[in-house]
């Protein structure tokens, strides 16, 4: 199995920054990609960003383009989400999800991000 541990969430003022980390452990081979999702109260979980483990190509939802940056450290099996210019609408629980080449999906426990206006 794969274990994912998110960290870095917290309370920040609008316009501020946070960096989330997602550390993978266990059977971390044949990783296809790792992504970040978020879920605000009363809303469905939505895609935020993802990064391919091989090659590093990235994808973002439109609402975070230009503000969030996803990156990876293959040696540490860790993915980061740098979040700048945070808005109140970014408030949510952020989850990372790991997809293997032939298996979907492994989820972390989530980390709370609260942006105060």
PDB file of C-alpha atoms in Angstrom:
ATOM      1  CA  UNK A   1       0.000   0.000   0.000  1.00  0.00           C
ATOM      2  CA  UNK A   2       0.844   3.669  -0.201  1.00  0.00           C
ATOM      3  CA  UNK A   3       0.593   6.173   2.625  1.00  0.00           C
ATOM      4  CA  UNK A   4       0.247   9.899   1.979  1.00  0.00           C
ATOM      5  CA  UNK A   5       0.747  12.574   4.609  1.00  0.00           C
ATOM      6  CA  UNK A   6      -0.159  16.180   3.888  1.00  0.00           C
ATOM      7  CA  UNK A   7       1.197  19.100   5.879  1.00  0.00           C
ATOM      8  CA  UNK A   8       1.563  22.848   5.670  1.00  0.00           C
ATOM      9  CA  UNK A   9      -2.009  23.975   6.021  1.00  0.00           C
ATOM     10  CA  UNK A  10      -3.079  26.746   8.326  1.00  0.00           C
ATOM     11  CA  UNK A  11      -4.692  30.142   8.679  1.00  0.00           C
ATOM     12  CA  UNK A  12      -3.504  32.955   6.439  1.00  0.00           C
ATOM     13  CA  UNK A  13      -4.774  36.359   5.451  1.00  0.00           C
ATOM     14  CA  UNK A  14      -6.014  37.022   1.953  1.00  0.00           C
ATOM     15  CA  UNK A  15      -3.089  37.766  -0.319  1.00  0.00           C
ATOM     16  CA  UNK A  16      -0.772  35.592   1.705  1.00  0.00           C
ATOM     17  CA  UNK A  17       1.018  32.363   0.856  1.00  0.00           C
ATOM     18  CA  UNK A  18       1.240  28.794   2.066  1.00  0.00           C
ATOM     19  CA  UNK A  19       3.177  25.766   0.884  1.00  0.00           C
ATOM     20  CA  UNK A  20       1.584  22.362   1.232  1.00  0.00           C
ATOM     21  CA  UNK A  21       3.586  19.145   1.225  1.00  0.00           C
ATOM     22  CA  UNK A  22       2.479  15.617   0.415  1.00  0.00           C
ATOM     23  CA  UNK A  23       4.911  12.903   1.443  1.00  0.00           C
ATOM     24  CA  UNK A  24       4.424   9.413   0.044  1.00  0.00           C
ATOM     25  CA  UNK A  25       5.702   6.249   1.674  1.00  0.00           C
ATOM     26  CA  UNK A  26       5.238   2.523   1.308  1.00  0.00           C
ATOM     27  CA  UNK A  27       5.068   0.963  -2.128  1.00  0.00           C
ATOM     28  CA  UNK A  28       6.014   4.114  -3.994  1.00  0.00           C
ATOM     29  CA  UNK A  29       6.863   2.582  -7.320  1.00  0.00           C
ATOM     30  CA  UNK A  30       5.168   2.879 -10.692  1.00  0.00           C
ATOM     31  CA  UNK A  31       3.734   6.273  -9.732  1.00  0.00           C
ATOM     32  CA  UNK A  32       1.859   7.881 -12.613  1.00  0.00           C
ATOM     33  CA  UNK A  33       1.000  11.210 -11.061  1.00  0.00           C
ATOM     34  CA  UNK A  34       0.213  12.974  -7.810  1.00  0.00           C
ATOM     35  CA  UNK A  35      -2.453  15.608  -7.579  1.00  0.00           C
ATOM     36  CA  UNK A  36      -4.003  18.062  -5.164  1.00  0.00           C
ATOM     37  CA  UNK A  37      -7.738  18.285  -4.631  1.00  0.00           C
ATOM     38  CA  UNK A  38      -9.768  20.438  -2.269  1.00  0.00           C
ATOM     39  CA  UNK A  39     -13.149  20.320  -0.653  1.00  0.00           C
ATOM     40  CA  UNK A  40     -14.895  23.332   0.791  1.00  0.00           C
ATOM     41  CA  UNK A  41     -17.795  22.987   3.256  1.00  0.00           C
ATOM     42  CA  UNK A  42     -20.957  21.951   1.459  1.00  0.00           C
ATOM     43  CA  UNK A  43     -19.174  21.468  -1.850  1.00  0.00           C
ATOM     44  CA  UNK A  44     -17.861  18.526  -3.789  1.00  0.00           C
ATOM     45  CA  UNK A  45     -14.179  17.705  -3.870  1.00  0.00           C
ATOM     46  CA  UNK A  46     -12.534  19.405  -6.843  1.00  0.00           C
ATOM     47  CA  UNK A  47      -9.290  19.060  -8.747  1.00  0.00           C
ATOM     48  CA  UNK A  48      -6.642  21.718  -8.101  1.00  0.00           C
ATOM     49  CA  UNK A  49      -3.388  20.613  -9.727  1.00  0.00           C
ATOM     50  CA  UNK A  50      -1.408  17.537 -10.695  1.00  0.00           C
ATOM     51  CA  UNK A  51       2.086  16.584 -11.763  1.00  0.00           C
ATOM     52  CA  UNK A  52       3.314  13.609 -13.734  1.00  0.00           C
ATOM     53  CA  UNK A  53       5.959  11.645 -11.837  1.00  0.00           C
ATOM     54  CA  UNK A  54       7.966  11.008 -14.993  1.00  0.00           C
ATOM     55  CA  UNK A  55       8.626  14.134 -16.975  1.00  0.00           C
ATOM     56  CA  UNK A  56       7.016  16.529 -14.525  1.00  0.00           C
ATOM     57  CA  UNK A  57       4.284  17.926 -16.740  1.00  0.00           C
ATOM     58  CA  UNK A  58       1.688  19.828 -14.754  1.00  0.00           C
ATOM     59  CA  UNK A  59      -1.990  20.641 -14.939  1.00  0.00           C
ATOM     60  CA  UNK A  60      -4.042  23.231 -13.054  1.00  0.00           C
ATOM     61  CA  UNK A  61      -7.649  24.172 -12.662  1.00  0.00           C
ATOM     62  CA  UNK A  62      -8.338  27.601 -14.133  1.00  0.00           C
ATOM     63  CA  UNK A  63      -9.060  29.309 -10.823  1.00  0.00           C
ATOM     64  CA  UNK A  64      -5.521  28.745  -9.502  1.00  0.00           C
ATOM     65  CA  UNK A  65      -3.473  29.272 -12.643  1.00  0.00           C
ATOM     66  CA  UNK A  66      -0.821  31.911 -12.089  1.00  0.00           C
ATOM     67  CA  UNK A  67      -1.203  31.688  -8.297  1.00  0.00           C
ATOM     68  CA  UNK A  68      -0.434  28.048  -7.409  1.00  0.00           C
ATOM     69  CA  UNK A  69       2.592  26.013  -8.431  1.00  0.00           C
ATOM     70  CA  UNK A  70       2.906  22.258  -8.063  1.00  0.00           C
ATOM     71  CA  UNK A  71       6.340  20.662  -7.918  1.00  0.00           C
ATOM     72  CA  UNK A  72       7.918  17.369  -6.926  1.00  0.00           C
ATOM     73  CA  UNK A  73      11.027  15.960  -5.341  1.00  0.00           C
ATOM     74  CA  UNK A  74      11.330  12.433  -6.660  1.00  0.00           C
ATOM     75  CA  UNK A  75      14.144  11.539  -4.258  1.00  0.00           C
ATOM     76  CA  UNK A  76      11.940  12.414  -1.286  1.00  0.00           C
ATOM     77  CA  UNK A  77       8.715  11.087  -2.834  1.00  0.00           C
ATOM     78  CA  UNK A  78       7.179  14.437  -2.000  1.00  0.00           C
ATOM     79  CA  UNK A  79       4.958  16.822  -3.907  1.00  0.00           C
ATOM     80  CA  UNK A  80       4.523  20.458  -3.013  1.00  0.00           C
ATOM     81  CA  UNK A  81       1.809  23.006  -3.703  1.00  0.00           C
ATOM     82  CA  UNK A  82       2.993  26.583  -3.435  1.00  0.00           C
ATOM     83  CA  UNK A  83      -0.060  28.781  -3.020  1.00  0.00           C
ATOM     84  CA  UNK A  84       0.336  32.531  -3.495  1.00  0.00           C
ATOM     85  CA  UNK A  85      -2.152  35.398  -3.592  1.00  0.00           C
ATOM     86  CA  UNK A  86      -4.586  33.330  -1.584  1.00  0.00           C
ATOM     87  CA  UNK A  87      -8.260  34.242  -1.665  1.00  0.00           C
ATOM     88  CA  UNK A  88     -11.097  33.463   0.713  1.00  0.00           C
ATOM     89  CA  UNK A  89     -12.513  31.098  -1.890  1.00  0.00           C
ATOM     90  CA  UNK A  90      -9.377  28.965  -1.575  1.00  0.00           C
ATOM     91  CA  UNK A  91     -10.509  27.973   1.921  1.00  0.00           C
ATOM     92  CA  UNK A  92     -10.933  24.196   1.977  1.00  0.00           C
ATOM     93  CA  UNK A  93      -9.474  20.930   3.114  1.00  0.00           C
ATOM     94  CA  UNK A  94      -6.700  20.063   0.688  1.00  0.00           C
ATOM     95  CA  UNK A  95      -6.026  16.423  -0.158  1.00  0.00           C
ATOM     96  CA  UNK A  96      -3.308  14.820  -2.195  1.00  0.00           C
ATOM     97  CA  UNK A  97      -4.010  11.815  -4.372  1.00  0.00           C
ATOM     98  CA  UNK A  98      -1.492   9.402  -5.852  1.00  0.00           C
ATOM     99  CA  UNK A  99      -2.213   7.374  -8.961  1.00  0.00           C
ATOM    100  CA  UNK A 100      -0.099   4.442  -9.962  1.00  0.00           C
ATOM    101  CA  UNK A 101       0.279   3.321 -13.543  1.00  0.00           C
ATOM    102  CA  UNK A 102      -2.221   0.539 -13.027  1.00  0.00           C
ATOM    103  CA  UNK A 103      -3.957   1.478  -9.773  1.00  0.00           C
ATOM    104  CA  UNK A 104      -6.110   4.344  -8.660  1.00  0.00           C
ATOM    105  CA  UNK A 105      -6.285   5.965  -6.116  1.00  0.00           C
ATOM    106  CA  UNK A 106      -4.481   6.611  -2.849  1.00  0.00           C
ATOM    107  CA  UNK A 107      -5.568   9.584  -0.726  1.00  0.00           C
ATOM    108  CA  UNK A 108      -4.074  11.473   2.163  1.00  0.00           C
ATOM    109  CA  UNK A 109      -6.005  12.554   5.234  1.00  0.00           C
ATOM    110  CA  UNK A 110      -6.168  16.197   4.210  1.00  0.00           C
ATOM    111  CA  UNK A 111      -4.909  19.487   5.592  1.00  0.00           C
ATOM    112  CA  UNK A 112      -7.055  22.525   6.351  1.00  0.00           C
ATOM    113  CA  UNK A 113      -6.376  25.818   4.609  1.00  0.00           C
ATOM    114  CA  UNK A 114      -8.284  28.828   5.876  1.00  0.00           C
ATOM    115  CA  UNK A 115      -7.952  32.217   4.200  1.00  0.00           C
ATOM    116  CA  UNK A 116      -9.333  35.152   6.134  1.00  0.00           C
ATOM    117  CA  UNK A 117     -10.532  38.212   4.281  1.00  0.00           C
TER     118      UNK A 117
END
